[in-house]
Amino acid sequence: MKQPTANKLLKGAAIGQSGRLEIVNNATSTLADKLGLVPDELSRPLTDKMTEVYENSRRIGIQAKELSTKTAQLKALTGQWKTLSSGVENKVKEFGDVQNWAEMIDQDLRVLEETIKQAKRLR
């Protein structure tokens, strides 16, 4: 068997090295591409959650404004009801006073009537 010469060995090594270099370059490129996707894969769920939190915050803000408006309306309505109930209460008191006055007049008239009857009997 013939021994390979140094030139042939160097040529074979150079060819093998260029093949290995190509494999390493391809692997490096593939790794860089894959690593480039990692930040996107990690940030996508966070971005989605941040968007959801922002939307929820916006909705809560809208609901807070609506609640504030409704509360102000309820406060105004409560004031109206309070005024109305106070007026009704005064009318009821007045009616009670009138009824009491009428009962006193009725009692006085009965006393007068009885007095007149007794005076007629005595004549």
PDB file of C-alpha atoms in Angstrom, residues 2 9 13 16-17 22 37 40 44 49 52 62 80 82 88 105-106 110 113-114 120:
ATOM      1  CA  LYS A   2       1.125   3.384  -0.940  1.00  0.00           C
ATOM      2  CA  LEU A   9      -2.852  14.868   3.262  1.00  0.00           C
ATOM      3  CA  ALA A  13      -7.369  18.172   5.411  1.00  0.00           C
ATOM      4  CA  GLY A  16     -12.388  18.352   5.233  1.00  0.00           C
ATOM      5  CA  GLN A  17     -11.762  21.592   7.060  1.00  0.00           C
ATOM      6  CA  GLU A  22     -19.398  25.092   6.323  1.00  0.00           C
ATOM      7  CA  LEU A  37     -36.842  33.957  18.209  1.00  0.00           C
ATOM      8  CA  ASP A  40     -40.199  37.126  20.848  1.00  0.00           C
ATOM      9  CA  ARG A  44     -45.286  37.618  23.496  1.00  0.00           C
ATOM     10  CA  LYS A  49     -50.976  40.173  29.427  1.00  0.00           C
ATOM     11  CA  GLU A  52     -55.167  42.709  28.674  1.00  0.00           C
ATOM     12  CA  ILE A  62     -65.098  53.954  32.092  1.00  0.00           C
ATOM     13  CA  GLN A  80     -85.723  65.318  45.952  1.00  0.00           C
ATOM     14  CA  LYS A  82     -86.073  63.907  51.140  1.00  0.00           C
ATOM     15  CA  VAL A  88     -95.551  65.163  53.302  1.00  0.00           C
ATOM     16  CA  ILE A 105    -114.367  71.985  68.704  1.00  0.00           C
ATOM     17  CA  ASP A 106    -116.612  68.910  68.540  1.00  0.00           C
ATOM     18  CA  ARG A 110    -121.204  68.746  72.674  1.00  0.00           C
ATOM     19  CA  GLU A 113    -125.311  71.281  73.446  1.00  0.00           C
ATOM     20  CA  GLU A 114    -125.594  69.431  76.721  1.00  0.00           C
ATOM     21  CA  LYS A 120    -134.051  74.088  78.701  1.00  0.00           C
TER      22      LYS A 120
END
